[in-house]
PDB file of C-alpha atoms in Angstrom:
ATOM      1  CA  GLY A1007      -2.540  13.441   1.644  1.00 92.00           C
ATOM      2  CA  GLU A1008      -1.759  12.675   5.344  1.00 97.00           C
ATOM      3  CA  ILE A1009      -3.049  11.948   8.180  1.00 98.00           C
ATOM      4  CA  PRO A1010      -0.485  13.329  10.819  1.00 98.00           C
ATOM      5  CA  GLY A1011       0.517  11.601  13.821  1.00 98.00           C
ATOM      6  CA  ARG A1012      -0.646  11.996  17.226  1.00 98.00           C
ATOM      7  CA  GLU A1013       2.635  10.992  18.644  1.00 98.00           C
ATOM      8  CA  LYS A1014       5.350  10.132  16.312  1.00 98.00           C
ATOM      9  CA  PRO A1015       4.585  12.327  13.321  1.00 98.00           C
ATOM     10  CA  GLU A1016       7.848  12.129  11.937  1.00 98.00           C
ATOM     11  CA  GLU A1017       7.775   8.182  11.514  1.00 98.00           C
ATOM     12  CA  VAL A1018       5.225   7.361   8.403  1.00 98.00           C
ATOM     13  CA  VAL A1019       3.125   4.717   6.816  1.00 98.00           C
ATOM     14  CA  VAL A1020       2.956   5.356   3.512  1.00 98.00           C
ATOM     15  CA  MET A1021       0.461   3.543   0.902  1.00 98.00           C
ATOM     16  CA  GLY A1022      -0.348   4.175  -2.817  1.00 98.00           C
ATOM     17  CA  GLY A1023      -0.395   3.050  -6.443  1.00 95.00           C
ATOM     18  CA  HIS A1024       0.490   4.887  -9.843  1.00 95.00           C
ATOM     19  CA  ILE A1025      -1.146   6.864 -11.860  1.00 88.00           C
ATOM     20  CA  ASP A1026       0.082   5.970 -15.632  1.00 77.00           C
ATOM     21  CA  SER A1027      -1.391   7.023 -18.917  1.00 63.00           C
ATOM     22  CA  TRP A1028      -2.150   4.623 -21.866  1.00 63.00           C
ATOM     23  CA  ASP A1029      -3.000   4.924 -25.053  1.00 70.00           C
ATOM     24  CA  VAL A1030      -6.127   2.644 -24.448  1.00 83.00           C
ATOM     25  CA  GLY A1031      -8.551   1.674 -21.745  1.00 86.00           C
ATOM     26  CA  GLN A1032      -9.229   3.866 -18.646  1.00 91.00           C
ATOM     27  CA  GLY A1033      -6.073   2.378 -16.638  1.00 92.00           C
ATOM     28  CA  ALA A1034      -8.854   1.421 -14.049  1.00 94.00           C
ATOM     29  CA  GLN A1035      -7.316  -2.021 -12.849  1.00 94.00           C
ATOM     30  CA  ASP A1036      -3.964  -0.554 -13.707  1.00 94.00           C
ATOM     31  CA  ASP A1037      -3.917   1.595 -11.688  1.00 94.00           C
ATOM     32  CA  GLY A1038      -6.448   3.180 -10.691  1.00 94.00           C
ATOM     33  CA  ALA A1039      -8.851   1.505  -8.733  1.00 96.00           C
ATOM     34  CA  SER A1040      -6.008   0.699  -6.272  1.00 96.00           C
ATOM     35  CA  ILE A1041      -4.807   4.691  -5.701  1.00 96.00           C
ATOM     36  CA  MET A1042      -8.459   5.326  -4.827  1.00 97.00           C
ATOM     37  CA  ALA A1043      -8.296   2.335  -2.654  1.00 98.00           C
ATOM     38  CA  CYS A1044      -5.846   3.680  -0.943  1.00 98.00           C
ATOM     39  CA  LEU A1045      -7.054   7.335  -0.704  1.00 98.00           C
ATOM     40  CA  GLN A1046     -10.561   5.709   0.675  1.00 98.00           C
ATOM     41  CA  ALA A1047      -8.697   4.115   3.305  1.00 98.00           C
ATOM     42  CA  LEU A1048      -7.132   7.130   4.916  1.00 98.00           C
ATOM     43  CA  ALA A1049     -10.689   8.877   4.095  1.00 97.00           C
ATOM     44  CA  LEU A1050     -12.193   6.122   5.770  1.00 97.00           C
ATOM     45  CA  MET A1051      -9.908   6.778   9.133  1.00 97.00           C
ATOM     46  CA  ASN A1052     -10.032  10.531   8.790  1.00 97.00           C
ATOM     47  CA  LYS A1053     -14.503   9.893   8.831  1.00 97.00           C
ATOM     48  CA  LEU A1054     -13.810   7.933  11.694  1.00 96.00           C
ATOM     49  CA  GLY A1055     -11.650   9.996  13.600  1.00 97.00           C
ATOM     50  CA  LEU A1056      -8.452   7.715  13.965  1.00 97.00           C
ATOM     51  CA  GLN A1057      -5.168   9.025  14.495  1.00 97.00           C
ATOM     52  CA  PRO A1058      -2.862   6.845  14.745  1.00 98.00           C
ATOM     53  CA  ARG A1059       0.532   7.540  16.806  1.00 98.00           C
ATOM     54  CA  ARG A1060       2.465   8.014  13.232  1.00 98.00           C
ATOM     55  CA  THR A1061       2.034   9.813   9.811  1.00 98.00           C
ATOM     56  CA  ILE A1062      -0.417   7.585   7.579  1.00 98.00           C
ATOM     57  CA  ARG A1063       0.198   9.196   3.727  1.00 98.00           C
ATOM     58  CA  VAL A1064      -1.227   8.206   0.966  1.00 98.00           C
ATOM     59  CA  ALA A1065       1.194   8.798  -2.580  1.00 97.00           C
ATOM     60  CA  PHE A1066       0.047   8.195  -6.041  1.00 96.00           C
ATOM     61  CA  TRP A1067       3.066   7.618  -8.184  1.00 96.00           C
ATOM     62  CA  VAL A1068       3.630   8.301 -11.686  1.00 93.00           C
ATOM     63  CA  ASN A1069       5.487   6.995 -14.635  1.00 91.00           C
ATOM     64  CA  GLU A1070       5.643   2.891 -13.413  1.00 91.00           C
ATOM     65  CA  GLU A1071       5.778   1.693 -16.689  1.00 86.00           C
ATOM     66  CA  ASN A1072       8.215   3.948 -18.292  1.00 86.00           C
ATOM     67  CA  GLY A1073      11.503   5.331 -15.956  1.00 89.00           C
ATOM     68  CA  GLY A1074       9.599   5.032 -12.665  1.00 93.00           C
ATOM     69  CA  ARG A1075      10.282   8.760 -12.084  1.00 94.00           C
ATOM     70  CA  GLY A1076       7.729   9.167  -9.542  1.00 95.00           C
ATOM     71  CA  ALA A1077       8.743   6.646  -7.356  1.00 97.00           C
ATOM     72  CA  ASP A1078      12.009   8.274  -7.658  1.00 97.00           C
ATOM     73  CA  ALA A1079      10.872  11.866  -6.531  1.00 97.00           C
ATOM     74  CA  TYR A1080       9.354  10.272  -3.914  1.00 98.00           C
ATOM     75  CA  ARG A1081      12.794   9.379  -2.791  1.00 98.00           C
ATOM     76  CA  ALA A1082      14.326  12.656  -3.326  1.00 98.00           C
ATOM     77  CA  PHE A1083      11.779  14.134  -1.561  1.00 97.00           C
ATOM     78  CA  VAL A1084      11.619  11.984   1.528  1.00 97.00           C
ATOM     79  CA  GLY A1085      15.666  12.469   1.730  1.00 98.00           C
ATOM     80  CA  ASP A1086      17.597  11.835   5.115  1.00 96.00           C
ATOM     81  CA  ARG A1087      13.833  11.250   6.437  1.00 97.00           C
ATOM     82  CA  ILE A1088      13.766   7.801   4.999  1.00 97.00           C
ATOM     83  CA  LYS A1089      14.491   6.511   8.803  1.00 95.00           C
ATOM     84  CA  GLY A1090      11.271   7.812  10.236  1.00 97.00           C
ATOM     85  CA  HIS A1091       9.504   5.516   7.471  1.00 98.00           C
ATOM     86  CA  VAL A1092       8.374   2.821   9.081  1.00 97.00           C
ATOM     87  CA  ALA A1093       6.457   1.060   6.044  1.00 98.00           C
ATOM     88  CA  ALA A1094       5.868   1.573   2.862  1.00 98.00           C
ATOM     89  CA  ILE A1095       2.395  -0.216   0.981  1.00 98.00           C
ATOM     90  CA  GLU A1096       1.885  -0.610  -2.937  1.00 98.00           C
ATOM     91  CA  MET A1097      -1.421  -1.820  -4.188  1.00 97.00           C
ATOM     92  CA  ASP A1098      -0.353  -3.078  -7.937  1.00 95.00           C
ATOM     93  CA  GLY A1099      -2.258  -6.340  -8.691  1.00 93.00           C
ATOM     94  CA  GLY A1100      -5.956  -4.891  -9.281  1.00 95.00           C
ATOM     95  CA  ALA A1101      -8.580  -4.487  -7.465  1.00 96.00           C
ATOM     96  CA  GLU A1102     -10.472  -8.334  -7.731  1.00 98.00           C
ATOM     97  CA  ALA A1103     -10.872  -9.386  -3.972  1.00 98.00           C
ATOM     98  CA  PRO A1104      -8.486  -8.937  -1.886  1.00 98.00           C
ATOM     99  CA  LEU A1105      -6.013 -11.981  -0.179  1.00 98.00           C
ATOM    100  CA  GLY A1106      -3.686 -10.759   2.011  1.00 98.00           C
ATOM    101  CA  PHE A1107      -0.231  -9.414   1.919  1.00 98.00           C
ATOM    102  CA  GLY A1108       3.272 -10.180   0.983  1.00 97.00           C
ATOM    103  CA  ALA A1109       5.983  -8.157   3.022  1.00 97.00           C
ATOM    104  CA  GLY A1110       9.534  -7.778   3.121  1.00 94.00           C
ATOM    105  CA  ALA A1111       9.956  -8.241   6.450  1.00 95.00           C
ATOM    106  CA  ASP A1112      12.209 -10.415   8.832  1.00 95.00           C
ATOM    107  CA  GLN A1113      11.214 -12.711  11.342  1.00 95.00           C
ATOM    108  CA  ASN A1114       9.709 -11.026  14.369  1.00 95.00           C
ATOM    109  CA  SER A1115       8.041  -8.826  11.777  1.00 96.00           C
ATOM    110  CA  MET A1116       6.544 -11.697   9.646  1.00 97.00           C
ATOM    111  CA  GLU A1117       5.124 -12.762  13.038  1.00 96.00           C
ATOM    112  CA  MET A1118       3.648  -9.181  13.822  1.00 96.00           C
ATOM    113  CA  LEU A1119       2.106  -8.976  10.901  1.00 97.00           C
ATOM    114  CA  GLN A1120       0.434 -12.913  11.165  1.00 97.00           C
ATOM    115  CA  GLN A1121      -1.551 -11.473  14.167  1.00 97.00           C
ATOM    116  CA  ILE A1122      -2.618  -8.246  11.814  1.00 97.00           C
ATOM    117  CA  GLY A1123      -3.988 -10.775   8.994  1.00 96.00           C
ATOM    118  CA  THR A1124      -5.837 -12.260  11.360  1.00 97.00           C
ATOM    119  CA  LEU A1125      -7.902  -9.151  11.676  1.00 97.00           C
ATOM    120  CA  LEU A1126      -8.254  -9.138   7.921  1.00 97.00           C
ATOM    121  CA  ALA A1127      -9.461 -12.601   7.593  1.00 96.00           C
ATOM    122  CA  ARG A1128     -13.703 -11.181   7.588  1.00 94.00           C
ATOM    123  CA  VAL A1129     -12.637  -9.773   3.837  1.00 96.00           C
ATOM    124  CA  GLY A1130     -10.989 -12.974   3.096  1.00 97.00           C
ATOM    125  CA  ALA A1131      -7.679 -11.000   2.556  1.00 98.00           C
ATOM    126  CA  GLY A1132      -6.022 -12.379   6.118  1.00 97.00           C
ATOM    127  CA  GLN A1133      -2.972 -14.273   3.493  1.00 98.00           C
ATOM    128  CA  ILE A1134       0.495 -12.894   4.997  1.00 98.00           C
ATOM    129  CA  ALA A1135       3.634 -14.136   2.868  1.00 96.00           C
ATOM    130  CA  GLY A1136       7.340 -13.511   1.990  1.00 95.00           C
ATOM    131  CA  GLY A1137       8.317 -10.992  -1.358  1.00 91.00           C
ATOM    132  CA  GLY A1138       6.653  -7.990  -0.896  1.00 88.00           C
ATOM    133  CA  GLY A1139       7.375  -4.923  -3.087  1.00 90.00           C
ATOM    134  CA  GLY A1140       6.868  -3.360  -6.627  1.00 93.00           C
ATOM    135  CA  ALA A1141       8.632  -0.748  -8.863  1.00 95.00           C
ATOM    136  CA  ASP A1142       6.774   2.481  -6.831  1.00 97.00           C
ATOM    137  CA  ILE A1143       8.068   1.212  -3.439  1.00 97.00           C
ATOM    138  CA  GLY A1144      11.407   0.219  -4.608  1.00 96.00           C
ATOM    139  CA  PRO A1145      13.665   2.712  -3.458  1.00 97.00           C
ATOM    140  CA  LEU A1146      12.273   3.098  -0.285  1.00 97.00           C
ATOM    141  CA  ILE A1147      12.873  -1.049   0.352  1.00 96.00           C
ATOM    142  CA  ARG A1148      16.616  -0.754  -1.512  1.00 95.00           C
ATOM    143  CA  ASP A1149      17.282   1.580   1.762  1.00 96.00           C
ATOM    144  CA  GLY A1150      15.652   0.062   4.406  1.00 95.00           C
ATOM    145  CA  VAL A1151      11.720   0.748   4.538  1.00 97.00           C
ATOM    146  CA  PRO A1152      10.276  -2.996   4.730  1.00 97.00           C
ATOM    147  CA  GLY A1153       7.266  -3.299   2.251  1.00 97.00           C
ATOM    148  CA  LEU A1154       4.223  -4.571   1.770  1.00 98.00           C
ATOM    149  CA  SER A1155       2.023  -5.310  -1.384  1.00 98.00           C
ATOM    150  CA  GLU A1156      -1.387  -5.978  -1.376  1.00 98.00           C
ATOM    151  CA  ARG A1157      -2.401  -9.392  -3.097  1.00 97.00           C
ATOM    152  CA  THR A1158      -5.737 -10.068  -5.348  1.00 98.00           C
ATOM    153  CA  VAL A1159      -6.840 -13.054  -6.901  1.00 98.00           C
ATOM    154  CA  GLY A1160      -6.062 -11.879 -10.106  1.00 95.00           C
ATOM    155  CA  THR A1161      -8.528 -13.532 -11.670  1.00 96.00           C
ATOM    156  CA  ARG A1162      -9.138 -11.616 -14.708  1.00 96.00           C
ATOM    157  CA  TYR A1163      -6.403  -9.266 -14.045  1.00 95.00           C
ATOM    158  CA  PHE A1164      -4.487  -9.683 -16.953  1.00 93.00           C
ATOM    159  CA  ASP A1165      -7.528 -10.067 -19.605  1.00 95.00           C
ATOM    160  CA  TRP A1166      -7.581  -6.861 -18.479  1.00 94.00           C
ATOM    161  CA  HIS A1167      -4.136  -5.317 -18.391  1.00 90.00           C
ATOM    162  CA  HIS A1168      -2.940  -2.960 -21.273  1.00 90.00           C
ATOM    163  CA  SER A1169      -5.548  -3.165 -23.090  1.00 92.00           C
ATOM    164  CA  GLU A1170      -8.692  -1.689 -23.944  1.00 93.00           C
ATOM    165  CA  ALA A1171     -10.909  -3.706 -21.580  1.00 94.00           C
ATOM    166  CA  ASP A1172      -9.149  -2.142 -18.622  1.00 94.00           C
ATOM    167  CA  THR A1173     -12.240  -0.037 -17.640  1.00 94.00           C
ATOM    168  CA  LEU A1174     -14.330   1.347 -14.538  1.00 95.00           C
ATOM    169  CA  ASP A1175     -16.857  -1.269 -15.353  1.00 96.00           C
ATOM    170  CA  LYS A1176     -14.554  -4.302 -14.471  1.00 96.00           C
ATOM    171  CA  VAL A1177     -13.924  -3.098 -11.398  1.00 97.00           C
ATOM    172  CA  ASP A1178     -16.438  -4.530  -8.933  1.00 98.00           C
ATOM    173  CA  PRO A1179     -17.687  -2.352  -5.620  1.00 98.00           C
ATOM    174  CA  GLN A1180     -18.029  -4.783  -3.348  1.00 98.00           C
ATOM    175  CA  ASP A1181     -14.232  -6.291  -3.742  1.00 98.00           C
ATOM    176  CA  PHE A1182     -13.293  -2.651  -3.744  1.00 98.00           C
ATOM    177  CA  ARG A1183     -14.319  -2.227  -0.671  1.00 98.00           C
ATOM    178  CA  LYS A1184     -12.725  -4.855   0.553  1.00 98.00           C
ATOM    179  CA  ASN A1185      -9.541  -4.184  -1.043  1.00 98.00           C
ATOM    180  CA  MET A1186     -10.232  -0.743   0.986  1.00 98.00           C
ATOM    181  CA  ALA A1187     -11.013  -1.996   3.826  1.00 97.00           C
ATOM    182  CA  ALA A1188      -7.864  -4.451   4.092  1.00 98.00           C
ATOM    183  CA  LEU A1189      -5.367  -1.225   3.284  1.00 98.00           C
ATOM    184  CA  ALA A1190      -7.400   0.890   5.737  1.00 98.00           C
ATOM    185  CA  VAL A1191      -6.671  -2.004   8.645  1.00 98.00           C
ATOM    186  CA  MET A1192      -3.298  -2.558   7.339  1.00 98.00           C
ATOM    187  CA  GLY A1193      -2.083   0.981   7.467  1.00 98.00           C
ATOM    188  CA  TYR A1194      -4.052   2.024  10.713  1.00 98.00           C
ATOM    189  CA  VAL A1195      -2.337  -0.914  12.661  1.00 98.00           C
ATOM    190  CA  LEU A1196       1.343  -0.360  11.311  1.00 98.00           C
ATOM    191  CA  ALA A1197       1.106   3.499  12.128  1.00 98.00           C
ATOM    192  CA  ASP A1198      -0.610   2.768  15.756  1.00 98.00           C
ATOM    193  CA  MET A1199       1.018  -0.328  17.072  1.00 97.00           C
ATOM    194  CA  PRO A1200       4.292   0.820  19.586  1.00 96.00           C
ATOM    195  CA  GLY A1201       6.869  -1.404  17.791  1.00 95.00           C
ATOM    196  CA  ARG A1202       7.716  -1.045  14.326  1.00 94.00           C
ATOM    197  CA  LEU A1203       8.448  -3.487  11.220  1.00 95.00           C
ATOM    198  CA  HIS A1204      12.251  -3.590  10.092  1.00 94.00           C
ATOM    199  CA  SER A1205      13.032  -5.174   7.133  1.00 92.00           C
ATOM    200  CA  ALA A1206      14.442  -8.439   5.758  1.00 85.00           C
ATOM    201  CA  THR A1207      17.656  -6.749   4.995  1.00 75.00           C
ATOM    202  CA  GLU A1208      18.034  -3.991   7.836  1.00 63.00           C
ATOM    203  CA  PRO A1209      20.478  -4.704  10.665  1.00 49.00           C
ATOM    204  CA  ARG A1210      18.739  -4.901  13.774  1.00 45.00           C
ATOM    205  CA  PRO A1211      20.021  -2.381  16.735  1.00 44.00           C
TER     206      PRO A1211
END
């Protein structure tokens, strides 16, 4: 799903997580809560009547654990339009309280992201650090798209991860709302700001 950009619809900020199937558990923290937080971030923008300059899109990738076919399929879908992707955001660390974002961006872009981080301090998600990425957005990053990963406290994530304990009751509604807010603000600003990010490895014009 997406909200088309009002000025530059060909430029895209994509965010999402992945659907996996498990023999145990429900996959609530890995990665169901993440994809729903991304979807709800766009739903919130839509409810508020916000239409950024660029298109903002949510993707539910699949098969992250054993092949990455969802990531590869999305990259194939994008094709030559990859140049229009200004950022890719992945949430794959559970939906505990958010801390901020990791980003694979050059120094100028990191400074812009730090400014966005000040908007996220109210929900405790203002930390901006290097190292953004993830399996779902890996093919996009390899082709020069700046990648961001939303980060959470991860206090209990590996107690639940890939186990029968990964069930919906482990998702705290307040933490979920904070994640949704962090994704909504980061996604909207990246899609609406006049300039665009540059990856740490992308040659500058």
